[in-house]
Tab-separated table of C-alpha atoms in Angstrom:
chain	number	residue	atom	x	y	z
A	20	UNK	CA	20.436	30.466	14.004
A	21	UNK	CA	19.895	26.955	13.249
A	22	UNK	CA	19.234	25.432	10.038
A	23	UNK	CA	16.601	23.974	8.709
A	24	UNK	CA	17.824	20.608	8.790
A	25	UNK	CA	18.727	21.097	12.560
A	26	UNK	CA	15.320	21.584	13.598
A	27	UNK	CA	13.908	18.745	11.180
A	28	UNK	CA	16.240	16.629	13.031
A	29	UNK	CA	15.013	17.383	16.619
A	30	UNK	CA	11.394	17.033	15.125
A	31	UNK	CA	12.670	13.172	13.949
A	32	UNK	CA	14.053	12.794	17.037
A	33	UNK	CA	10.475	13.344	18.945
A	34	UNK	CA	8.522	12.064	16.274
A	35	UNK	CA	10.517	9.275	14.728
A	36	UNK	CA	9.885	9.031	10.940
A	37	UNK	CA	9.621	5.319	11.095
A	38	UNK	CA	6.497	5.148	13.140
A	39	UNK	CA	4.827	6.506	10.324
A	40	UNK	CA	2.114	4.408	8.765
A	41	UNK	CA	3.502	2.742	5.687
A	42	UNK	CA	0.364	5.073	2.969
A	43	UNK	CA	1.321	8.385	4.879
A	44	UNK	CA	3.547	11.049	3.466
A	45	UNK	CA	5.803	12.513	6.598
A	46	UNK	CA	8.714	15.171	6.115
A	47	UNK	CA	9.836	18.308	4.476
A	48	UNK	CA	7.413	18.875	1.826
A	49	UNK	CA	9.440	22.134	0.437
A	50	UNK	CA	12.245	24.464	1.970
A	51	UNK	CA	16.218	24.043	1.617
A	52	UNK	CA	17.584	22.070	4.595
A	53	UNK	CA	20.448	24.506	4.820
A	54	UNK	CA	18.409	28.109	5.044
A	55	UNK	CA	18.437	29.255	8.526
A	56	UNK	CA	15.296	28.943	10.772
A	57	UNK	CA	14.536	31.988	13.109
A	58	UNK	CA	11.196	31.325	13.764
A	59	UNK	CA	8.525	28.420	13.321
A	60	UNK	CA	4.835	28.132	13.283
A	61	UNK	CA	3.165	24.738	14.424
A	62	UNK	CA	-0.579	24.220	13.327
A	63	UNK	CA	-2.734	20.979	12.125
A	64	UNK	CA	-3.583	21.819	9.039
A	65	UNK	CA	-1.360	23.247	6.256
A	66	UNK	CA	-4.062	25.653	4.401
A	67	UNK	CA	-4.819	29.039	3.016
A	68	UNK	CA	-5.224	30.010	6.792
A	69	UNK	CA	-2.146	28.840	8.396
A	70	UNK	CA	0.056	30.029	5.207
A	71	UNK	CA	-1.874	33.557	5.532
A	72	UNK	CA	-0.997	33.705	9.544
A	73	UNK	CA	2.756	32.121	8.886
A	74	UNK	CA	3.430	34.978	6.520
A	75	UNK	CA	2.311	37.668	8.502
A	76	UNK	CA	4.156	36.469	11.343
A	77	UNK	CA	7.205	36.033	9.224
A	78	UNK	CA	8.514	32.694	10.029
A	79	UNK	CA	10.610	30.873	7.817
A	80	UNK	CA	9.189	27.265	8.601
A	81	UNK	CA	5.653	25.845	9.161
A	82	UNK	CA	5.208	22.752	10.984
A	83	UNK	CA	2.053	20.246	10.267
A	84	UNK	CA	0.396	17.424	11.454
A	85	UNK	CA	-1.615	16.874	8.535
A	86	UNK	CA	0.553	16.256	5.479
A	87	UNK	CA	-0.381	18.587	2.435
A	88	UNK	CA	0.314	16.238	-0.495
A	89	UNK	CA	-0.810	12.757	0.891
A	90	UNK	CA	-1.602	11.294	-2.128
A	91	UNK	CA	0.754	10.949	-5.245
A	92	UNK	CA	0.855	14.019	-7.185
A	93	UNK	CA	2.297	14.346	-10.865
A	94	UNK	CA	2.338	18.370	-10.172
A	95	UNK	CA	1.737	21.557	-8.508
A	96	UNK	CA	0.450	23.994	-10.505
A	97	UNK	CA	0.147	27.188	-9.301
A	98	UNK	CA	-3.244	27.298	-10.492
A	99	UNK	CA	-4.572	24.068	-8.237
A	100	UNK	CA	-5.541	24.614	-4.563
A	101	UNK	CA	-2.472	22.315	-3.474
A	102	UNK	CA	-0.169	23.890	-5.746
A	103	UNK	CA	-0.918	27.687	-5.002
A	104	UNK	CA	-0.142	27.089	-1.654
A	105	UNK	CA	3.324	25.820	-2.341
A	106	UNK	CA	3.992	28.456	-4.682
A	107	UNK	CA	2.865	30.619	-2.363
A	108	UNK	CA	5.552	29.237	0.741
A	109	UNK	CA	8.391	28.816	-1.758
A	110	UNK	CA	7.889	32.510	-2.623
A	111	UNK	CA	7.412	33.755	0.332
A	112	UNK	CA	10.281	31.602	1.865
A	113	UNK	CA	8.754	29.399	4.072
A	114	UNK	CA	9.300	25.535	4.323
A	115	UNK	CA	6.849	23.142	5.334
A	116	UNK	CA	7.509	20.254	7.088
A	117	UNK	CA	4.800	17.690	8.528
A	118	UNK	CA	4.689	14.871	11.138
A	119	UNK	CA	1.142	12.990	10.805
A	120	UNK	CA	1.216	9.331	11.690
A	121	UNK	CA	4.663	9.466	13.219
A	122	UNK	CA	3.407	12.190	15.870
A	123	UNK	CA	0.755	10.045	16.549
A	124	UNK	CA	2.577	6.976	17.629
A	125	UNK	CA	4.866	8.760	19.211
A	126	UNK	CA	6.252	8.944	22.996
A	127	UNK	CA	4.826	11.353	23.624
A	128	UNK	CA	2.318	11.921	20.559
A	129	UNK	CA	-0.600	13.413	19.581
A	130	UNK	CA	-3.134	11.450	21.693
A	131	UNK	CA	-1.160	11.610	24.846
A	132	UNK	CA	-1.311	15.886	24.629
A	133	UNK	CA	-4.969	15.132	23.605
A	134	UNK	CA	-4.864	12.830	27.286
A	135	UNK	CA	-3.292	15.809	29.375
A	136	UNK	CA	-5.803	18.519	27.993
A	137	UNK	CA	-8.328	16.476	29.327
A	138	UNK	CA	-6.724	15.937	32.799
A	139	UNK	CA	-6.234	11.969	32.016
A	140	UNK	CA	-2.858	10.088	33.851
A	141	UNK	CA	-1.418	8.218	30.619
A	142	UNK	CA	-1.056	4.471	31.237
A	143	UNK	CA	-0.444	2.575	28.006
A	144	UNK	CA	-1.226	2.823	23.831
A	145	UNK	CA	-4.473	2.051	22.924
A	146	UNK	CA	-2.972	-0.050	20.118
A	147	UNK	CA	0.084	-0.658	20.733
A	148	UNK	CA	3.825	-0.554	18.093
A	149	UNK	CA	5.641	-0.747	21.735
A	150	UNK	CA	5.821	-0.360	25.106
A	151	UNK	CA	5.331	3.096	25.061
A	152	UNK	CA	4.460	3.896	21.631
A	153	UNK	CA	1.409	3.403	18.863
A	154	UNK	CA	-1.905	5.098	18.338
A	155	UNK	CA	-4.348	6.602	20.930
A	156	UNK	CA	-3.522	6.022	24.449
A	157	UNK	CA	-5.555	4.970	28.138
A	158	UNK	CA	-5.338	6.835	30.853
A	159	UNK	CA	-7.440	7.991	34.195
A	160	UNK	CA	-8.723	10.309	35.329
A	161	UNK	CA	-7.996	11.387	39.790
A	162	UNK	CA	-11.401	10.662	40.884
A	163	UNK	CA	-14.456	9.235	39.043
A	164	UNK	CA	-17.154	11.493	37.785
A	165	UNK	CA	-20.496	10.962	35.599
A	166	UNK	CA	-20.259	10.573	32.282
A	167	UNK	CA	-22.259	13.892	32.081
A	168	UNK	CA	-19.329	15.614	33.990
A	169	UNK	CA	-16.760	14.412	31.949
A	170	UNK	CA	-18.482	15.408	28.345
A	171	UNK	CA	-18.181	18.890	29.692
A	172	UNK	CA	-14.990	18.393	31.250
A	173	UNK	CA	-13.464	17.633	27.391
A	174	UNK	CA	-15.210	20.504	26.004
A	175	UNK	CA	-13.601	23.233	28.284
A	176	UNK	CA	-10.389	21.547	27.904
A	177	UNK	CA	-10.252	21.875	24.158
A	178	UNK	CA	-10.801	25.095	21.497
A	179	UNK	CA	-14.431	25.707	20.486
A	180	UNK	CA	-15.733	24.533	17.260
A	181	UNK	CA	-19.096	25.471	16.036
A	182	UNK	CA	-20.250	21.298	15.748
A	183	UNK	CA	-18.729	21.164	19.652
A	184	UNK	CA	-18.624	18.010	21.568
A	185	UNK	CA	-20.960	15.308	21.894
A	186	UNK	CA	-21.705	12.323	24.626
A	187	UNK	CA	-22.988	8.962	23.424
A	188	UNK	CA	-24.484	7.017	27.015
A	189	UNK	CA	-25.459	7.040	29.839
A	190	UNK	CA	-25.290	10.760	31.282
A	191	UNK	CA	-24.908	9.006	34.652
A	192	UNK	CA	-22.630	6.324	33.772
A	193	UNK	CA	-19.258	6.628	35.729
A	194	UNK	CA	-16.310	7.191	34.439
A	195	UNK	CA	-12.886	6.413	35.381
A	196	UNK	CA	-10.652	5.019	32.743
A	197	UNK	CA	-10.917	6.489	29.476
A	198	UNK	CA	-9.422	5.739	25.882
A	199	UNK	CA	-8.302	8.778	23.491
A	200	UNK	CA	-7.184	8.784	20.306
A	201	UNK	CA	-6.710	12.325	18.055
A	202	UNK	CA	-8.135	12.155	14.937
A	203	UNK	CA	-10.645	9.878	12.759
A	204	UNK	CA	-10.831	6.834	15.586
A	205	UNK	CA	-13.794	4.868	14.869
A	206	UNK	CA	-11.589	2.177	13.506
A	207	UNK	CA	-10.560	1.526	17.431
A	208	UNK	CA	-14.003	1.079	18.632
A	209	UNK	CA	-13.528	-2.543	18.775
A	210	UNK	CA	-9.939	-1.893	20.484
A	211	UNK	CA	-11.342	0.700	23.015
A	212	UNK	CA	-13.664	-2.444	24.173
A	213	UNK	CA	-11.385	-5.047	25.032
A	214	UNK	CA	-9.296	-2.159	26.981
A	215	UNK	CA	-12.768	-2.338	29.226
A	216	UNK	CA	-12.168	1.423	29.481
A	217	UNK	CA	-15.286	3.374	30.687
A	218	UNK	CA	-15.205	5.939	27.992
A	219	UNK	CA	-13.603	6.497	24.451
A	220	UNK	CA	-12.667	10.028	23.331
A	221	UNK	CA	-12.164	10.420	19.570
A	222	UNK	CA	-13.008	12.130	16.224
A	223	UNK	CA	-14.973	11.391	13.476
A	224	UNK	CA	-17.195	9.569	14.687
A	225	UNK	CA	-19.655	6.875	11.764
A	226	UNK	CA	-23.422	6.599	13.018
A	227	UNK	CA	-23.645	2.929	12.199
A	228	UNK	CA	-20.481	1.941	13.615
A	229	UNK	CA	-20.938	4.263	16.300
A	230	UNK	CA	-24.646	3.253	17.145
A	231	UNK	CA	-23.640	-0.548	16.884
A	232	UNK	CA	-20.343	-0.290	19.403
A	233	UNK	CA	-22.846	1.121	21.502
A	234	UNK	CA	-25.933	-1.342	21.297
A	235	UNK	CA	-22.928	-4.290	21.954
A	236	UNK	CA	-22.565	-2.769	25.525
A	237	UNK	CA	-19.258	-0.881	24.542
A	238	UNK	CA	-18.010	2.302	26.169
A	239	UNK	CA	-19.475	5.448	26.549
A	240	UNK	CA	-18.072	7.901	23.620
A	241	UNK	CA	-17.577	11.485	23.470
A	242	UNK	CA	-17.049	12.973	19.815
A	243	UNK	CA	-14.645	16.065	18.759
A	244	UNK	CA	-14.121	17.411	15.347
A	245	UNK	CA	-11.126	16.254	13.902
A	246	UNK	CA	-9.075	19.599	13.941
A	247	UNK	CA	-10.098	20.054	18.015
A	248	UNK	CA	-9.098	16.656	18.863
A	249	UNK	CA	-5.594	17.470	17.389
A	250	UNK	CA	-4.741	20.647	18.255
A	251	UNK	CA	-3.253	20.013	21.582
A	252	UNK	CA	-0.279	18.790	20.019
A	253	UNK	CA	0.519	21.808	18.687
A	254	UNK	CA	1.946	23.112	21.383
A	255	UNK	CA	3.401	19.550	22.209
A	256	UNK	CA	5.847	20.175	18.924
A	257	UNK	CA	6.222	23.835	19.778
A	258	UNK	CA	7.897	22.400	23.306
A	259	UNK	CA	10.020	20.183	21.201
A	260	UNK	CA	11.509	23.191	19.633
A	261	UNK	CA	11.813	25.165	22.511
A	262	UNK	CA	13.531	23.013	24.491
A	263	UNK	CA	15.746	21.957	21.617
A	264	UNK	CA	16.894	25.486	20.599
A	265	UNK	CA	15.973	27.458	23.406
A	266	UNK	CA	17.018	31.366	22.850
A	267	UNK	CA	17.323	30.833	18.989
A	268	UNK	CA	14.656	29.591	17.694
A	269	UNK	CA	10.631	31.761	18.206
A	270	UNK	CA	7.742	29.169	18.359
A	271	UNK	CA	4.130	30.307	17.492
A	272	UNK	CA	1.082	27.512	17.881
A	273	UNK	CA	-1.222	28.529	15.347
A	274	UNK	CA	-4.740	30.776	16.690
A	275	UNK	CA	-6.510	29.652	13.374
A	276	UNK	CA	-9.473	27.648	13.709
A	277	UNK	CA	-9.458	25.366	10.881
A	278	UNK	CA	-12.149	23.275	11.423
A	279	UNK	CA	-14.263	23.254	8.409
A	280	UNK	CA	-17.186	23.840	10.370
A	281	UNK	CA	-18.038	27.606	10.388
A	282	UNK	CA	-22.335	27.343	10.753
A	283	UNK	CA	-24.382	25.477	13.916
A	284	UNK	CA	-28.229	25.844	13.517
A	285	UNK	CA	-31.080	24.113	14.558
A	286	UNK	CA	-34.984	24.237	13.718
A	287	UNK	CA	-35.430	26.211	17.533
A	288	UNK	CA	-32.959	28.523	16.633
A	289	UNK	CA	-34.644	30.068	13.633
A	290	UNK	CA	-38.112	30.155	15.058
């Protein structure tokens, strides 16, 4: 079986440590690089959930997009939300590791598994660190199709979340070249623009800034919840894995929903 420090470095090969932006915390949170790793499971979020499913499942290593301790911490007491849940891994033997910015610049990344999901041919970063890597990414899609098409075309490609996904335009508008970027992406608004893409696909989503990109003529935009938008990488990173240790090493993408959306209503529903 490999170690744990094997498989971290495969994950640092795909998802280079050094792409990470310069406020995010990236890496092995807890675990001993030299225990052996027999089996791994790969989720977005590192929460009561995931740790719950990773123990029943027995693996001895959880891998993250989102980072668990992002901001400086001074302890983790078992006692704190954070801190229980790294008593809880240590106990039960499991490391944590987590690629967040890194995964998302990466070749491929986070948006470009978002891009495939959706059927989209990959053709450059949305904002670029290099050729081939940096956050979000443009692609196509084979044919053009309305706007109102392609809004339902994202949410069959991508888990169901009780908030679902909404379309900002013109239902008939069509669309042809489209802009993704997993995650909180209103802060590429102005980026997905200049690209003179047809439609940006992102999470997160401000009213004002959304509502103002939209009066200046900008592209259409179709809004996930943050955990949707990301989950396609999970079994990006799971691929990793397999492909590095193929035979030795049992991958599991997480079946938690973590969204922190659990109620949809409306005034027609409860009359």
């Amino acid at each position: 079986m490999p170690a744990l420090a094997e498989i971290i470095a495969a994950l640092e090969d795909a998802y280079p440590p050094e792409l990470a932006e310069s406020w995010d915390a990236v890496g092995l949170v807890c675990g001993d690089p030299a225990d052996e790793v027999r089996r791994v499971l790969v989720c977005v979020d590192p929460v009561a959930e995931t740790v719950d499913e990773a123990i029943e499942l027995g693996v001895q290593l959880i891998v993250a997009h989102h980072p668990l301790l992002l901001r400086g911490v001074h302890g983790v007491p078992a006692d704190t939300p954070k801190g229980g849940l790294v008593h809880r891994l240590i106990r039960a033997g499991v490391a944590l590791y987590c690629a967040h910015t890194n995964a998302d610049s990466a070749d491929p990344g986070v948006s470009d598994a978002l891009a495939e999901a959706i059927g989209l041919r990959v053709l450059r970063p949305l904002d670029p660190k290099g050729e081939r890597t940096g956050i979000g990414r443009i692609g196509e899609l084979p044919e053009p199709e309305s706007f109102a098409v392609f809004v339902q075309r994202v949410a069959e490609a991508l888990p169901e979340t009780e908030p679902g996904v909404l379309g900002a335009g013109d239902p008939d508008r069509p669309i042809r070249t489209v802009a993704v970027s997993g995650g909180a992406g209103d802060g590429y608004l102005a980026t997905a623009t200049e690209a003179g893409v047809d439609a940006y696909v992102t999470a997160d989503l401000r009213h004002h800034p959304a509502g103002e990109h939209l009066a200046a003529g900008g592209p259409a935009l179709v809004g996930l919840t943050h955990w949707a938008s990301e989950w396609p990488w999970c079994e990006q990173a799971s691929a990793v894995l397999r492909r590095a240790f193929a035979g030795n090493v049992d991958t599991h993408v997480s079946t938690r929903r973590t969204d922190p959306w659990t109620i949809r209503t409306s005034r027609e529903r409860n009359q």
